[in-house]
N, CA, C and O atoms as a printed pandas DataFrame, in Angstrom:
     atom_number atom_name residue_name chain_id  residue_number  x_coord  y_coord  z_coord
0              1         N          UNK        A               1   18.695  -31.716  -12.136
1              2        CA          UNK        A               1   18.665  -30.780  -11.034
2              3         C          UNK        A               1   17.439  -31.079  -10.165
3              4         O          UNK        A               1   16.446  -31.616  -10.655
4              5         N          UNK        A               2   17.524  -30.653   -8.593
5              6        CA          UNK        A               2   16.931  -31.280   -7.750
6              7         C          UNK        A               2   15.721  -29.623   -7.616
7              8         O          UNK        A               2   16.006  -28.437   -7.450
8              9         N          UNK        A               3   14.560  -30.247   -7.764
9             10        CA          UNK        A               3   13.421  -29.280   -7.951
10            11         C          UNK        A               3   12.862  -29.013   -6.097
11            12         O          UNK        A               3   12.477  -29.969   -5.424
12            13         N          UNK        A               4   12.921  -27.674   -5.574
13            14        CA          UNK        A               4   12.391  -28.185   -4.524
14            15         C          UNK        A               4   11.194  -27.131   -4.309
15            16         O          UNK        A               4   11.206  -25.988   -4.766
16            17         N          UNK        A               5    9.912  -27.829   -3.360
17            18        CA          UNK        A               5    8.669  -26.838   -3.160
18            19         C          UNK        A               5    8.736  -26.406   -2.267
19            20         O          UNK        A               5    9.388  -27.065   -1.457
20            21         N          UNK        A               6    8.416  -25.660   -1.983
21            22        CA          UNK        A               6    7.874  -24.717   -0.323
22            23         C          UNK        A               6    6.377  -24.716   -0.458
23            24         O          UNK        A               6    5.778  -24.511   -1.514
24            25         N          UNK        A               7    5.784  -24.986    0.808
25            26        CA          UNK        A               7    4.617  -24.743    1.102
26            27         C          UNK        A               7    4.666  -23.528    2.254
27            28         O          UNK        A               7    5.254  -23.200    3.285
28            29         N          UNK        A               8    3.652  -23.112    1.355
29            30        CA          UNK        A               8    3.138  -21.311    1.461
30            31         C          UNK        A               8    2.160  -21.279    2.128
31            32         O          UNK        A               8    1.413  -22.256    2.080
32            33         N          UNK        A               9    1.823  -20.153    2.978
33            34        CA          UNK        A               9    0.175  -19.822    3.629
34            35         C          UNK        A               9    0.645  -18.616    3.883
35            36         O          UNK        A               9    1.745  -18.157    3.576
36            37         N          UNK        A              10   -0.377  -18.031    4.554
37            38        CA          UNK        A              10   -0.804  -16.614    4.858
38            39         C          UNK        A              10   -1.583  -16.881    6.235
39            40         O          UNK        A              10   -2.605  -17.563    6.311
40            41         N          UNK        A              11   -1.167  -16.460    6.944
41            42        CA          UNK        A              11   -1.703  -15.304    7.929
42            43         C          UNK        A              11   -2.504  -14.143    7.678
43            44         O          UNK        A              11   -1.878  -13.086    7.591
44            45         N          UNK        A              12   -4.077  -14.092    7.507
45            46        CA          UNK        A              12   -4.867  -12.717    7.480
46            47         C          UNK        A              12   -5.591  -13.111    9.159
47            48         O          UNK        A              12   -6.062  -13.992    9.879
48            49         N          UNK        A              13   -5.133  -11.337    9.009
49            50        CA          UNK        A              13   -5.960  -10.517   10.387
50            51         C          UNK        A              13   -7.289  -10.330   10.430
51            52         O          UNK        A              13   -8.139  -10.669   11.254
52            53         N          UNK        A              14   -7.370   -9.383    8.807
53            54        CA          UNK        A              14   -8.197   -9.643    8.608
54            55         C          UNK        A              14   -8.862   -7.924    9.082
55            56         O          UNK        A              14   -9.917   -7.669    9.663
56            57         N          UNK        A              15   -7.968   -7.126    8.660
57            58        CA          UNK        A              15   -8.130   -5.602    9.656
58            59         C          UNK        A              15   -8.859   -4.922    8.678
59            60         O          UNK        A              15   -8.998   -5.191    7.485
60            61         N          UNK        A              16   -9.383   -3.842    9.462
61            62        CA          UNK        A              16  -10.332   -2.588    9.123
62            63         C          UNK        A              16   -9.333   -1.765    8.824
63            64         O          UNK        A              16   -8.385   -1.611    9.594
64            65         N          UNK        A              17   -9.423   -1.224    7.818
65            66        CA          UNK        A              17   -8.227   -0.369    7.271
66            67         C          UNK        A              17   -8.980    1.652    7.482
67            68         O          UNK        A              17   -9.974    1.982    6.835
68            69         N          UNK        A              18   -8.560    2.245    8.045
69            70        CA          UNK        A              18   -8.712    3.433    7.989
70            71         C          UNK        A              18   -9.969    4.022    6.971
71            72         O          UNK        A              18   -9.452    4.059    5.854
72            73         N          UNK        A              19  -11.046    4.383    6.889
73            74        CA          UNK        A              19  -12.161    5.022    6.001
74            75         C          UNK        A              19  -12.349    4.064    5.292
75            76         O          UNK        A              19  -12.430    4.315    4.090
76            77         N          UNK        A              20  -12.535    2.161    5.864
77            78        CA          UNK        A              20  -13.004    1.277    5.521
78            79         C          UNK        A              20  -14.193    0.767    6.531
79            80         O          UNK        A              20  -14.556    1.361    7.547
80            81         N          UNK        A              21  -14.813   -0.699    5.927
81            82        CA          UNK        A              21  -15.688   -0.911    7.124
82            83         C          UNK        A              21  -15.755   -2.498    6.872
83            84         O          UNK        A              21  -15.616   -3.002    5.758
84            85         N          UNK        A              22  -15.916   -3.001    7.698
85            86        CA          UNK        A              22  -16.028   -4.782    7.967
86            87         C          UNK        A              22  -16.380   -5.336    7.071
87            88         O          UNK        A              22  -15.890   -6.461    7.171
88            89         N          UNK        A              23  -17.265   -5.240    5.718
89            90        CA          UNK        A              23  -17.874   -6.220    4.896
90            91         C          UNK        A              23  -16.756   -5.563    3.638
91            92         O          UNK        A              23  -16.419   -6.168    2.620
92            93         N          UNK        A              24  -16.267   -4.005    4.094
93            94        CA          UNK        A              24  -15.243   -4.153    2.814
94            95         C          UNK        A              24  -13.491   -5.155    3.262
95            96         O          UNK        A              24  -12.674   -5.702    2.522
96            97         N          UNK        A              25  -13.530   -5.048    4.271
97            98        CA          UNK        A              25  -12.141   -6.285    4.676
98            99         C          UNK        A              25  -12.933   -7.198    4.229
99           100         O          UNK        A              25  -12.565   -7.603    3.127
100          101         N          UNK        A              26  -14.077   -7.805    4.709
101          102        CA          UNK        A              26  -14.188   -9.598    4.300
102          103         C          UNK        A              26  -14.329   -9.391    3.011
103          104         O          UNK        A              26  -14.251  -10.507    2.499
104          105         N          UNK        A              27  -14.524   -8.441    2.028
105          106        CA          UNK        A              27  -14.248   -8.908    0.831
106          107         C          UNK        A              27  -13.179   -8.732   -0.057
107          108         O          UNK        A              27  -12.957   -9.109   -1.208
108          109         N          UNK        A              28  -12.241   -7.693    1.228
109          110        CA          UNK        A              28  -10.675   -7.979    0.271
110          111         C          UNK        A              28  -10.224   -9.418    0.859
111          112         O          UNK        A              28   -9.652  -10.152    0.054
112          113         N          UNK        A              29  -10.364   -9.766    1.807
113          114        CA          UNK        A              29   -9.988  -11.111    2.301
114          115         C          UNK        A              29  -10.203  -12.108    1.652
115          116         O          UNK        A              29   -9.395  -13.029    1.768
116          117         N          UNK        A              30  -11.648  -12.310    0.525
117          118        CA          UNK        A              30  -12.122  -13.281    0.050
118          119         C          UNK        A              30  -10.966  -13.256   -1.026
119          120         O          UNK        A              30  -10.346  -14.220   -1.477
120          121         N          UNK        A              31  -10.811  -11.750   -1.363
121          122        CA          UNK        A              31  -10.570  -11.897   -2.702
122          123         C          UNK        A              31   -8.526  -12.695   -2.480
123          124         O          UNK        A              31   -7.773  -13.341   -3.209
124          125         N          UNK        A              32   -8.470  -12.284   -1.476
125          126        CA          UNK        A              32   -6.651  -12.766   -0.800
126          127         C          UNK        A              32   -6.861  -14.311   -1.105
127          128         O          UNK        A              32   -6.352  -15.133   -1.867
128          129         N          UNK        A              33   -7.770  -14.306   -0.225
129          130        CA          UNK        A              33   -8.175  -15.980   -0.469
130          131         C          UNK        A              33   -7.989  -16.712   -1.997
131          132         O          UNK        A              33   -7.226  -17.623   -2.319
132          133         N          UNK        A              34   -8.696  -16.178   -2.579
133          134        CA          UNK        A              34   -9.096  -16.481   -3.944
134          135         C          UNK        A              34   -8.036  -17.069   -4.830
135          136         O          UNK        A              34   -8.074  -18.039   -5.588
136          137         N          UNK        A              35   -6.778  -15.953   -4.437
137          138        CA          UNK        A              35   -5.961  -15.697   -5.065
138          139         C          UNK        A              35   -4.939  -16.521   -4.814
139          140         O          UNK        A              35   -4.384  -17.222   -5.660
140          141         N          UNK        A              36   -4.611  -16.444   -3.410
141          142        CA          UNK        A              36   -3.427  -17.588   -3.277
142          143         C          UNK        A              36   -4.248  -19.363   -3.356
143          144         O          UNK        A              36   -3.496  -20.335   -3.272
144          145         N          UNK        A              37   -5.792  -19.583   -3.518
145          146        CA          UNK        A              37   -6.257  -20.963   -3.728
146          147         C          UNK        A              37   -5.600  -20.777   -5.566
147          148         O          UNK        A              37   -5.381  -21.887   -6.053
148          149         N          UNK        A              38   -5.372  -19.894   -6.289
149          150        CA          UNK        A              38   -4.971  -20.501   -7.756
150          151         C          UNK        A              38   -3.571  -19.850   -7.974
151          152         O          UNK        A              38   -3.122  -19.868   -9.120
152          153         N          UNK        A              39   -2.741  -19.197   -6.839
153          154        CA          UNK        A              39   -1.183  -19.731   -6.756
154          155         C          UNK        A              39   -0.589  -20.935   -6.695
155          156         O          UNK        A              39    0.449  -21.272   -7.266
156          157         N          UNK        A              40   -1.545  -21.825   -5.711
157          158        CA          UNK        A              40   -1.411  -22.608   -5.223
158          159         C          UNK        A              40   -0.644  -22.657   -3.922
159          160         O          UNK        A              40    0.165  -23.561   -3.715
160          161         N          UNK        A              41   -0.938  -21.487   -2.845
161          162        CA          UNK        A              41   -0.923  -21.533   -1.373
162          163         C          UNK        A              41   -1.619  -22.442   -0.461
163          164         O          UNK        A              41   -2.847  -22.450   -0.375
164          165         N          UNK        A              42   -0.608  -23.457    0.442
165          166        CA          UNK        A              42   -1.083  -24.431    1.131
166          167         C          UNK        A              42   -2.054  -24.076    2.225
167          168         O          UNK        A              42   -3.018  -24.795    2.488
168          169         N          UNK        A              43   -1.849  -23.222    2.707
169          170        CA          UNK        A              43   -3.102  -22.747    3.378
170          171         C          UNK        A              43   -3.216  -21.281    3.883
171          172         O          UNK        A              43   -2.166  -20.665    4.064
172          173         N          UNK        A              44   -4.086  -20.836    4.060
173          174        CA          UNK        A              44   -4.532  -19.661    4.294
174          175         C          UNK        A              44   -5.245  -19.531    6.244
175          176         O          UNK        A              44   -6.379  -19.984    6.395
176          177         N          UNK        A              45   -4.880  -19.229    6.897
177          178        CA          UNK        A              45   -5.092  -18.872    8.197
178          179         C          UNK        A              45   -5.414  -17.737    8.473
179          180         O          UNK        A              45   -4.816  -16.805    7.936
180          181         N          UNK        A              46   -6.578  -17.476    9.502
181          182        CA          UNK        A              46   -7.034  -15.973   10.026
182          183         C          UNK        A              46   -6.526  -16.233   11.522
183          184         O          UNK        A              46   -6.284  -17.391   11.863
184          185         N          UNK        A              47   -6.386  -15.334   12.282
185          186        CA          UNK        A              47   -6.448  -14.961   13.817
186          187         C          UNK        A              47   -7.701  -14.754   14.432
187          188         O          UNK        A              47   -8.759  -14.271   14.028
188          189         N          UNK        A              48   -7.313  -15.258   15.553
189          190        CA          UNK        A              48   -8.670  -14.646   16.636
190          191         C          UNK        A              48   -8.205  -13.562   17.234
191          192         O          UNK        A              48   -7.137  -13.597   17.844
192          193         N          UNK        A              49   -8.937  -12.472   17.140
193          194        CA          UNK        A              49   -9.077  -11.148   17.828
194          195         C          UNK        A              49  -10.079  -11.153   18.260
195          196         O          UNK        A              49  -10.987  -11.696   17.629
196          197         N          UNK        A              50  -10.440  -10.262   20.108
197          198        CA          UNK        A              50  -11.462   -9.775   20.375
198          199         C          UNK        A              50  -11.553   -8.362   20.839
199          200         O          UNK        A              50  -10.527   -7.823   21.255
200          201         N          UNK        A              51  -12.691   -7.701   20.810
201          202        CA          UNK        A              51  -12.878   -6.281   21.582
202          203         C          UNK        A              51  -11.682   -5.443   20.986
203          204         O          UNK        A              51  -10.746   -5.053   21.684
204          205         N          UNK        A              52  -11.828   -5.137   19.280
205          206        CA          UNK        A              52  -10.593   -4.685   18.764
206          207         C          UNK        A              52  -11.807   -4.164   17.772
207          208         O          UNK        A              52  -12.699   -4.937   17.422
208          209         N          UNK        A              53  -11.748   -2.359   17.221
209          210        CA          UNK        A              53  -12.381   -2.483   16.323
210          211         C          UNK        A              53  -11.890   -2.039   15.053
211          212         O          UNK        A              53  -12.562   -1.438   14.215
212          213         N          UNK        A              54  -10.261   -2.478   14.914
213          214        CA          UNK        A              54   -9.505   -2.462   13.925
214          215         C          UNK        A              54   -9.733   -4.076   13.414
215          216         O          UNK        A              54   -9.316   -4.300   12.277
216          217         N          UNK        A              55  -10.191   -4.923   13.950
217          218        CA          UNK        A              55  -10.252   -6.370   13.161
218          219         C          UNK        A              55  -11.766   -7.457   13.088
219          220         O          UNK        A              55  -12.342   -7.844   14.104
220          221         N          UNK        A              56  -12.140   -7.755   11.862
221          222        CA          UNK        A              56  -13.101   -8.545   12.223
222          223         C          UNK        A              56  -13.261  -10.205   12.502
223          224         O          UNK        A              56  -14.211  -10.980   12.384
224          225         N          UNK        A              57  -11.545  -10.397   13.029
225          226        CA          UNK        A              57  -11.336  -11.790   13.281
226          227         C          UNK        A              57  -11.890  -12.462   14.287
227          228         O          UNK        A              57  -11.208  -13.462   14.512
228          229         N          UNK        A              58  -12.732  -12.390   14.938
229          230        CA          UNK        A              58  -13.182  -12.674   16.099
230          231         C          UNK        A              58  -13.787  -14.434   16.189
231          232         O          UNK        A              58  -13.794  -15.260   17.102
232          233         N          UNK        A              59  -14.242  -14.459   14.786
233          234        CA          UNK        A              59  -14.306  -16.089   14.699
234          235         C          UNK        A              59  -13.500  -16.621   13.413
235          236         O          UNK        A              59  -13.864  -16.310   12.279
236          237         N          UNK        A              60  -12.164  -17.601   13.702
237          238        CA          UNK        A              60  -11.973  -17.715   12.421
238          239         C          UNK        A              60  -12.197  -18.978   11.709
239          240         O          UNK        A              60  -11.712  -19.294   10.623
240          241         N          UNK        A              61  -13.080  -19.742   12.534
241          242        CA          UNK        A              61  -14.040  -20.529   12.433
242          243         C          UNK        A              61  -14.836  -20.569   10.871
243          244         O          UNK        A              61  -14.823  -21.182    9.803
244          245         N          UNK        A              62  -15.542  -19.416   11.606
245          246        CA          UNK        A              62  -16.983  -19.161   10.359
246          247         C          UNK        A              62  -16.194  -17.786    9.283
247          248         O          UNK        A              62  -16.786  -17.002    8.542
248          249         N          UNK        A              63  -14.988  -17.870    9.503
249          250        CA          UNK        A              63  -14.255  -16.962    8.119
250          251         C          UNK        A              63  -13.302  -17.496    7.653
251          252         O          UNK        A              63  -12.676  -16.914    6.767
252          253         N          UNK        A              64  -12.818  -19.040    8.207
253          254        CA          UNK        A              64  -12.951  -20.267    7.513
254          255         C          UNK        A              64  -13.478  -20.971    6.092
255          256         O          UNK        A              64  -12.943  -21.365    5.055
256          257         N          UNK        A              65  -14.928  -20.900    6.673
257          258        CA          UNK        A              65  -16.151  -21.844    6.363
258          259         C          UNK        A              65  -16.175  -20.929    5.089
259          260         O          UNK        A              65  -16.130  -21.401    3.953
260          261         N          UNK        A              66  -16.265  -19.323    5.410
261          262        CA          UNK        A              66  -16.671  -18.627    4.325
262          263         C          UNK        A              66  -15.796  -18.596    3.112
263          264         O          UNK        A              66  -16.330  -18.415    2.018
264          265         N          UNK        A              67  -13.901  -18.829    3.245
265          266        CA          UNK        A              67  -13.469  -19.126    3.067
266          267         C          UNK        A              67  -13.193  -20.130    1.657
267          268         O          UNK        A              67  -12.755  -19.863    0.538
268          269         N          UNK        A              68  -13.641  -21.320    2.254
269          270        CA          UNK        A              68  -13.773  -22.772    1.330
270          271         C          UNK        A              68  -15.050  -22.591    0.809
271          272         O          UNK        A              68  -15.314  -23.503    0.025
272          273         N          UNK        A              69  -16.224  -21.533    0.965
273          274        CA          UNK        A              69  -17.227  -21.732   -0.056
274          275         C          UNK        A              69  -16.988  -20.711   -1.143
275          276         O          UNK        A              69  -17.962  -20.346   -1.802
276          277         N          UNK        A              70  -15.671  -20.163   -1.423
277          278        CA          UNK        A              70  -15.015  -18.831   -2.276
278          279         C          UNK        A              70  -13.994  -19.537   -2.844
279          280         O          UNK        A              70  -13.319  -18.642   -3.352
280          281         N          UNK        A              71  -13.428  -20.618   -3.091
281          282        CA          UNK        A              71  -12.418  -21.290   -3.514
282          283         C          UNK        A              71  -12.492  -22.888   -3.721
283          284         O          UNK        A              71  -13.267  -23.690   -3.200
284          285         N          UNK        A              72  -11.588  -23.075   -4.519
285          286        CA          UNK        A              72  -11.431  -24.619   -5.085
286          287         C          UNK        A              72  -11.000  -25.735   -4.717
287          288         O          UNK        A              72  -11.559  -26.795   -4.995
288          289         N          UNK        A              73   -9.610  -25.593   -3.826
289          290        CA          UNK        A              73   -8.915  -26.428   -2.910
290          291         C          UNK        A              73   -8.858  -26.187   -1.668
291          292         O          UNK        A              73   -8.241  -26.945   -0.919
């Protein structure tokens, strides 16, 4: 039988959730992260948002960077 893969990612926003605050999203985010690097999710992507203060995507650059220093692959 013919085995087949899908490659997976995610889309995070990366949002402020209601009686939350910015360093608690980046650290459910890390932890999203974390999680699909030992599913084995092909990649993980944030959005750019600006002048929004439901999201702290504004660079997803350097939440990237922060990203690959929280994970293995």
């Amino acid at each position: 039988m013919n085995e087949q893969h899908f490659k997976l990612s995610i889309l995070d926003f990366v949002n402020i959730y209601q009686d939350s605050n910015s360093t608690e999203s980046l650290n459910n985010s890390t932890e999203m992260v974390q999680l699909a690097d030992k599913l084995g999710y092909t990649r993980y992507w944030f959005t750019e948002h600006h002048n929004t203060t439901s999201q702290i995507s504004t660079s997803p650059d350097l939440l990237s960077v922060h990203a690959v220093s929280h994970t293995k692959k």
